[in-house]
């Protein structure tokens, strides 16, 4: 490395150094001398120290020592003190008591003075020393110390080779002179010299073993000097003082002039107004133990201009005695957790409210829908008609949709008893475990709704042991539901032609069934409070219970005939094969239509043949014509069911056949009334029961058999009835008279 490189290096280093350490002097003035900072109001070059007062002029000698009045400056305090190193005075002797060396130090401080925090100190065992000052009284002080042997003394300077005395404040001149009583001849072995010096209080610890010899070779001691600005007090200076921003003026302790101090919480040079002036101390981050915050935790510290705050997180209060945060008596949470919780709870509440509203709306909609169905299904009409018709014989119960669903196991297929023209019949089990039949209209057939209501109305007027009992209805569903008593053993049609035909009804059974049906129809025609025409009498509408007792069912087509009217003009309705041709042609309905249909039923009972059978020859397709022609041609035995006829009942069969043919006469007027038919059949039975009592009750064997059948039995219509659904086809919309 050559010289140029070295210089360059030094230059760079110096530059970096001056940049690193902030200057404390006036702008453009040298602020350092060696390692010592030069602080304004002191300076080394003209214009850089205070107001041309030479007392503030320092020099930086060739070895980079800052010099004031011949003494090296240690440091400069803003509060009016200057610490310098001052040389001691001494006098030394040889063994003979000949003085071999002396140095008396004196100092003149200009406008600076000695601080009273200095001590005048003399060291030696045969010593006395003077301190001469100048000023008021020109007075002197001193101390003496004698000893014959070194007394072990550590630290304190109080006799035994060392003495100390205080010095007055405010003197700018002193002279220190040490003397010996007897030229150290008696103590020369361990103490050849006397020393005297000024030293800052506490900065000299006397050790008798070391210091009596040669003061440990220490030649300079720190001394404090006082300085102040001008001769005026703060009050006198007023706003002419040189105290800058964030600083306060205070009168000098030495009696003349003032000094400036940064305000509490600020640090810097109070005589400067730039960035080196009094600046706010960040108490929260400073290393200085004097300025450091006393909050219990640094994280709670908050710096303010000249101050700091010990802030506490929300929910905590500051205890100003200990500057620590203590939790509030009633904690209030507004942290993120709380906000999150609050938001969540709020959201959940909102969802709850929304779902509640939705539920309500759905419920309302459901209710509205049910009400709508109820109206559509004629609920209003029914209630009106029921209340309007006065006393009703049947308690019609209104079932709920829910109840129906539960009863039918949600309309399970396994519960279907039968399907027919009017709809589907389900087996239902009510909550009280009673078994019922539930008839459900076919969907999308509004004409059936009317029939349902009609049936409810008609059945509500009837209370007869041979009429299937209506228990109630449900109108809240899309299609109305009717609830009947459960009849176990299926229809007469099934027994004669259908799935149960092998159960072979005896003539006695058949006659009894015929009598019961005839009696029922007679009752409907005359004895009920309002005459009723069934309009759809057929074997498929006659149910049999476990005792094979007939129960007339399906009043969907029935009509109530007002008392004052013999007949009624209606749309033609009925089932082909049973339909009264006169009614079919004219649309005029009267009780004789039922008589015709009953005649067909009676013929079925006698012959075991279906009302319409396309397998028979053309002219005898219809049972009525087939039967009538056989009767006419005296070959009745050909058409009577082989299971029925025997040698005992020929007369009865003959008579019954005659009644059947009479009932099916083309002209209604020629047909007997239902009452008369019932009476004839009744009489036939009466003569019969005289001979065979046992016929009134089924034989035990038969009962057993019928119970077994119960499972297979169906109530109402069965899909096996090929022509039942032709009914609607046959419905002619003859509106004569309307
Ligand atoms: C400055 O201080 C450093 C380290 O403290 C020291 O090595 C150096 O001698 C000092 N210089 C002066 C001029 O006092
Ligand atoms: C001391 O201060 C006065 C006024 O403040 C000034 O006139 C005088 O020159 C100063 N003395 C020295 C030695 O600078
Ligand atoms: C600079 O001052 C110091 C301390 O007073 C002294 O030791 C040194 O010899 C001086 N240097 C010069 C070149 O005067
Ligand atoms: C001490 O020394 C001084 C001068 O060297 C001499 O005059 C004086 O007599 C001496 N005193 C004694 C007691 O030796
Ligand atoms: C104080 O001492 C100085 C120097 O010795 C002298 O000039 C001055 O007159 C003295 N003052 C008094 C009041 O004696
Ligand atoms: C005084 O101090 C020195 C050095 O610290 C030590 O060696 C010595 O033992 C001390 N003497 C007494 C009496 O404490
Ligand atoms: C003097 O002694 C005291 C206590 O032993 C100590 O705190 C102080 O630093 C010593 N001073 C010097 C200059 O050694
Ligand atoms: C004091 O200085 C002298 C001469 O310079 C030297 O011989 C001696 O060892 C020094 N003593 C100490 C304690 O430094
Ligand atoms: C303070 O300064 C203002 C102008 O800045 C001046 O008018 C006023 O007299 C000064 N007061 C004193 C006490 O010097
Ligand atoms: C504060 O202290 C840290 C570590 O104790 C130190 O690194 C840092 O320099 C110090 N800062 C000041 C300004 O003293
Ligand atoms: C602050 O703390 C102190 C010490 O724990 C306690 O004595 C004092 O009551 C507290 N002050 C308040 C206001 O809580
Ligand atoms: C904290 O310091 C301030 C001054 O900065 C003081 O007033 C307060 O009493 C101190 N508090 C504690 C607890 O030390």
Tab-separated table of C-alpha atoms in Angstrom, residues 215-472:
chain	number	residue	atom	x	y	z
A	215	UNK	CA	1.013	9.354	42.970
A	216	UNK	CA	1.031	6.298	40.717
A	217	UNK	CA	2.750	8.458	38.117
A	218	UNK	CA	-0.548	10.359	37.617
A	219	UNK	CA	0.232	13.953	36.693
A	220	UNK	CA	-3.221	15.311	35.734
A	221	UNK	CA	-6.479	15.344	37.566
A	222	UNK	CA	-9.975	16.231	36.304
A	223	UNK	CA	-11.205	19.620	37.395
A	224	UNK	CA	-14.663	21.132	36.875
A	225	UNK	CA	-15.028	24.669	35.585
A	226	UNK	CA	-18.236	26.694	35.531
A	227	UNK	CA	-19.311	28.740	32.594
A	228	UNK	CA	-22.390	30.762	31.766
A	229	UNK	CA	-23.735	33.069	29.081
A	230	UNK	CA	-23.220	36.751	29.670
A	231	UNK	CA	-23.611	38.532	32.943
A	232	UNK	CA	-27.402	38.781	32.885
A	233	UNK	CA	-29.867	36.556	34.594
A	234	UNK	CA	-32.549	34.808	32.561
A	235	UNK	CA	-35.049	37.436	33.565
A	236	UNK	CA	-32.768	40.230	32.446
A	237	UNK	CA	-31.922	38.496	29.204
A	238	UNK	CA	-35.561	37.759	28.403
A	239	UNK	CA	-36.119	36.830	24.772
A	240	UNK	CA	-32.624	38.015	23.999
A	241	UNK	CA	-31.276	34.823	25.525
A	242	UNK	CA	-29.634	32.392	23.204
A	243	UNK	CA	-31.722	29.483	24.457
A	244	UNK	CA	-33.294	27.864	21.424
A	245	UNK	CA	-36.321	25.690	20.728
A	246	UNK	CA	-37.451	23.253	23.388
A	247	UNK	CA	-35.002	24.645	25.860
A	248	UNK	CA	-35.345	26.609	29.034
A	249	UNK	CA	-33.180	29.284	30.529
A	250	UNK	CA	-31.845	28.911	34.022
A	251	UNK	CA	-29.708	31.279	36.052
A	252	UNK	CA	-26.151	30.101	36.498
A	253	UNK	CA	-25.272	28.524	39.826
A	254	UNK	CA	-22.239	30.768	40.061
A	255	UNK	CA	-24.337	33.922	40.278
A	256	UNK	CA	-23.714	35.599	36.956
A	257	UNK	CA	-25.202	34.869	33.570
A	258	UNK	CA	-27.489	32.044	32.578
A	259	UNK	CA	-27.347	28.651	31.004
A	260	UNK	CA	-29.815	26.857	28.751
A	261	UNK	CA	-31.196	23.399	29.197
A	262	UNK	CA	-33.241	21.237	26.966
A	263	UNK	CA	-36.718	20.736	28.290
A	264	UNK	CA	-37.523	17.485	29.957
A	265	UNK	CA	-37.868	14.797	27.348
A	266	UNK	CA	-35.610	16.599	24.884
A	267	UNK	CA	-31.971	16.173	24.239
A	268	UNK	CA	-29.431	18.108	22.236
A	269	UNK	CA	-27.602	21.396	22.280
A	270	UNK	CA	-29.974	24.046	23.649
A	271	UNK	CA	-27.924	26.829	22.107
A	272	UNK	CA	-28.535	25.530	18.595
A	273	UNK	CA	-31.733	25.587	16.595
A	274	UNK	CA	-30.882	23.076	13.898
A	275	UNK	CA	-31.097	19.302	14.072
A	276	UNK	CA	-28.404	19.453	16.761
A	277	UNK	CA	-30.649	21.492	18.976
A	278	UNK	CA	-33.057	20.094	21.514
A	279	UNK	CA	-34.772	17.126	19.950
A	280	UNK	CA	-37.454	14.924	21.322
A	281	UNK	CA	-36.141	11.860	23.051
A	282	UNK	CA	-37.857	8.672	22.058
A	283	UNK	CA	-38.111	7.322	25.544
A	284	UNK	CA	-39.466	4.067	24.252
A	285	UNK	CA	-36.342	3.154	22.289
A	286	UNK	CA	-33.491	5.064	23.921
A	287	UNK	CA	-30.704	3.208	25.701
A	288	UNK	CA	-30.184	6.042	28.115
A	289	UNK	CA	-31.257	4.958	31.569
A	290	UNK	CA	-32.025	8.556	32.460
A	291	UNK	CA	-34.508	9.058	29.682
A	292	UNK	CA	-35.796	5.575	29.297
A	293	UNK	CA	-39.518	5.019	29.805
A	294	UNK	CA	-40.676	3.286	32.968
A	295	UNK	CA	-43.671	1.532	31.496
A	296	UNK	CA	-43.955	-2.026	32.719
A	297	UNK	CA	-43.504	-3.245	29.171
A	298	UNK	CA	-41.861	-1.590	26.167
A	299	UNK	CA	-44.712	-2.666	23.919
A	300	UNK	CA	-47.099	-0.481	25.877
A	301	UNK	CA	-44.845	2.566	25.568
A	302	UNK	CA	-45.857	5.330	23.222
A	303	UNK	CA	-43.573	8.260	22.505
A	304	UNK	CA	-44.999	11.760	22.493
A	305	UNK	CA	-43.367	15.171	22.072
A	306	UNK	CA	-41.225	15.508	25.174
A	307	UNK	CA	-43.082	12.724	26.925
A	308	UNK	CA	-44.126	9.154	26.652
A	309	UNK	CA	-47.316	7.355	27.481
A	310	UNK	CA	-47.778	3.962	28.930
A	311	UNK	CA	-50.791	2.917	26.932
A	312	UNK	CA	-52.691	-0.185	27.721
A	313	UNK	CA	-54.598	-2.470	25.405
A	314	UNK	CA	-58.346	-2.036	25.505
A	315	UNK	CA	-59.824	-3.796	28.441
A	316	UNK	CA	-56.914	-2.722	30.634
A	317	UNK	CA	-56.381	0.282	32.789
A	318	UNK	CA	-53.057	1.844	33.591
A	319	UNK	CA	-52.016	1.796	37.208
A	320	UNK	CA	-50.131	5.077	37.342
A	321	UNK	CA	-48.321	4.024	40.487
A	322	UNK	CA	-46.625	1.070	38.898
A	323	UNK	CA	-47.163	2.059	35.242
A	324	UNK	CA	-48.454	-1.412	34.647
A	325	UNK	CA	-51.596	-2.441	32.908
A	326	UNK	CA	-54.267	-4.019	35.008
A	327	UNK	CA	-57.366	-5.627	33.667
A	328	UNK	CA	-60.538	-3.626	34.057
A	329	UNK	CA	-63.049	-4.826	36.591
A	330	UNK	CA	-65.556	-5.640	33.898
A	331	UNK	CA	-63.659	-6.677	30.832
A	332	UNK	CA	-64.890	-5.278	27.559
A	333	UNK	CA	-63.780	-7.152	24.538
A	334	UNK	CA	-63.364	-5.491	21.238
A	335	UNK	CA	-60.477	-7.565	19.967
A	336	UNK	CA	-60.475	-9.404	16.714
A	337	UNK	CA	-61.771	-12.490	18.465
A	338	UNK	CA	-64.664	-10.488	19.799
A	339	UNK	CA	-65.369	-8.876	16.459
A	340	UNK	CA	-65.220	-12.298	14.859
A	341	UNK	CA	-67.501	-13.755	17.502
A	342	UNK	CA	-69.904	-10.856	17.237
A	343	UNK	CA	-70.004	-11.119	13.481
A	344	UNK	CA	-70.543	-14.862	13.641
A	345	UNK	CA	-73.320	-14.587	16.177
A	346	UNK	CA	-74.921	-11.801	14.194
A	347	UNK	CA	-74.701	-13.838	11.036
A	348	UNK	CA	-76.195	-16.892	12.724
A	349	UNK	CA	-79.005	-14.783	14.138
A	350	UNK	CA	-79.662	-13.392	10.695
A	351	UNK	CA	-79.742	-16.904	9.242
A	352	UNK	CA	-82.102	-17.973	12.017
A	353	UNK	CA	-84.417	-15.065	11.317
A	354	UNK	CA	-84.317	-15.757	7.587
A	355	UNK	CA	-85.015	-19.457	8.061
A	356	UNK	CA	-87.812	-18.591	10.502
A	357	UNK	CA	-89.350	-16.256	7.971
A	358	UNK	CA	-88.933	-18.851	5.247
A	359	UNK	CA	-90.480	-21.490	7.466
A	360	UNK	CA	-93.369	-19.206	8.204
A	361	UNK	CA	-93.795	-18.334	4.587
A	362	UNK	CA	-93.659	-22.008	3.658
A	363	UNK	CA	-96.133	-22.798	6.389
A	364	UNK	CA	-98.345	-19.993	5.192
A	365	UNK	CA	-97.996	-21.199	1.652
A	366	UNK	CA	-98.808	-24.723	2.796
A	367	UNK	CA	-101.801	-23.478	4.691
A	368	UNK	CA	-102.854	-21.408	1.712
A	369	UNK	CA	-102.392	-24.395	-0.539
A	370	UNK	CA	-104.417	-26.568	1.794
A	371	UNK	CA	-107.089	-23.912	1.997
A	372	UNK	CA	-106.981	-23.684	-1.783
A	373	UNK	CA	-107.366	-27.444	-2.082
A	374	UNK	CA	-110.071	-27.389	0.535
A	375	UNK	CA	-111.971	-24.841	-1.526
A	376	UNK	CA	-111.216	-26.593	-4.783
A	377	UNK	CA	-112.332	-29.848	-3.282
A	378	UNK	CA	-115.575	-28.252	-2.326
A	379	UNK	CA	-114.846	-27.935	1.361
A	380	UNK	CA	-116.694	-24.667	1.582
A	381	UNK	CA	-119.594	-26.057	-0.370
A	382	UNK	CA	-119.655	-29.119	1.811
A	383	UNK	CA	-119.643	-27.208	5.050
A	384	UNK	CA	-122.337	-24.934	3.670
A	385	UNK	CA	-124.440	-27.846	2.476
A	386	UNK	CA	-123.930	-29.826	5.633
A	387	UNK	CA	-124.964	-26.955	7.831
A	388	UNK	CA	-127.772	-26.041	5.453
A	389	UNK	CA	-129.309	-29.498	5.298
A	390	UNK	CA	-130.152	-29.437	8.931
A	391	UNK	CA	-129.763	-32.537	11.030
A	392	UNK	CA	-127.350	-35.012	9.667
A	393	UNK	CA	-127.389	-38.652	10.691
A	394	UNK	CA	-123.710	-39.229	10.187
A	395	UNK	CA	-120.923	-37.566	11.998
A	396	UNK	CA	-118.628	-36.578	9.187
A	397	UNK	CA	-115.173	-36.174	10.535
A	398	UNK	CA	-112.672	-33.928	8.768
A	399	UNK	CA	-109.273	-35.591	8.611
A	400	UNK	CA	-105.984	-33.770	8.090
A	401	UNK	CA	-103.612	-34.411	5.278
A	402	UNK	CA	-100.936	-35.475	7.750
A	403	UNK	CA	-103.260	-37.960	9.395
A	404	UNK	CA	-104.122	-39.507	6.043
A	405	UNK	CA	-100.486	-39.809	5.072
A	406	UNK	CA	-99.677	-41.576	8.322
A	407	UNK	CA	-102.714	-43.829	8.057
A	408	UNK	CA	-101.815	-45.039	4.565
A	409	UNK	CA	-98.075	-45.161	5.202
A	410	UNK	CA	-97.674	-42.336	2.696
A	411	UNK	CA	-100.009	-44.029	0.162
A	412	UNK	CA	-97.863	-47.122	0.045
A	413	UNK	CA	-98.626	-49.484	-2.831
A	414	UNK	CA	-98.944	-52.410	-0.470
A	415	UNK	CA	-101.899	-50.639	1.109
A	416	UNK	CA	-103.912	-50.470	-2.129
A	417	UNK	CA	-107.142	-52.412	-1.784
A	418	UNK	CA	-108.455	-51.682	-5.231
A	419	UNK	CA	-108.319	-49.330	-8.178
A	420	UNK	CA	-111.315	-48.362	-10.239
A	421	UNK	CA	-113.158	-45.713	-12.120
A	422	UNK	CA	-113.483	-43.421	-9.149
A	423	UNK	CA	-109.968	-43.680	-7.884
A	424	UNK	CA	-107.803	-45.741	-5.641
A	425	UNK	CA	-108.840	-47.293	-2.352
A	426	UNK	CA	-106.239	-47.734	0.353
A	427	UNK	CA	-106.328	-49.616	3.580
A	428	UNK	CA	-105.647	-47.125	6.353
A	429	UNK	CA	-104.855	-47.524	10.003
A	430	UNK	CA	-105.904	-44.601	12.157
A	431	UNK	CA	-103.959	-43.565	15.279
A	432	UNK	CA	-106.513	-45.434	17.438
A	433	UNK	CA	-105.515	-48.531	15.387
A	434	UNK	CA	-108.929	-48.854	13.806
A	435	UNK	CA	-108.856	-50.031	10.211
A	436	UNK	CA	-110.495	-47.875	7.578
A	437	UNK	CA	-110.763	-47.707	3.805
A	438	UNK	CA	-109.564	-44.498	2.262
A	439	UNK	CA	-110.735	-43.612	-1.203
A	440	UNK	CA	-108.561	-41.216	-3.146
A	441	UNK	CA	-109.941	-39.606	-6.264
A	442	UNK	CA	-107.945	-39.873	-9.420
A	443	UNK	CA	-105.664	-36.946	-10.009
A	444	UNK	CA	-106.648	-34.353	-12.548
A	445	UNK	CA	-110.304	-35.310	-12.793
A	446	UNK	CA	-112.264	-32.380	-11.514
A	447	UNK	CA	-115.622	-34.000	-12.195
A	448	UNK	CA	-114.807	-36.526	-9.493
A	449	UNK	CA	-114.488	-33.810	-6.934
A	450	UNK	CA	-118.127	-33.042	-7.299
A	451	UNK	CA	-118.956	-36.705	-6.962
A	452	UNK	CA	-116.935	-36.919	-3.810
A	453	UNK	CA	-118.782	-34.046	-2.251
A	454	UNK	CA	-122.009	-35.570	-3.414
A	455	UNK	CA	-121.147	-38.824	-1.758
A	456	UNK	CA	-120.321	-37.104	1.483
A	457	UNK	CA	-123.605	-35.263	1.351
A	458	UNK	CA	-125.642	-38.331	0.502
A	459	UNK	CA	-123.997	-40.598	3.015
A	460	UNK	CA	-124.343	-37.970	5.688
A	461	UNK	CA	-128.085	-38.375	5.267
A	462	UNK	CA	-128.070	-42.151	5.575
A	463	UNK	CA	-127.701	-44.369	8.580
A	464	UNK	CA	-128.457	-47.897	7.479
A	465	UNK	CA	-126.852	-51.167	8.431
A	466	UNK	CA	-126.550	-52.187	4.790
A	467	UNK	CA	-124.929	-48.986	3.671
A	468	UNK	CA	-121.213	-48.615	3.961
A	469	UNK	CA	-120.524	-46.072	6.651
A	470	UNK	CA	-118.675	-42.868	5.812
A	471	UNK	CA	-116.416	-41.857	8.654
A	472	UNK	CA	-115.047	-38.642	7.262
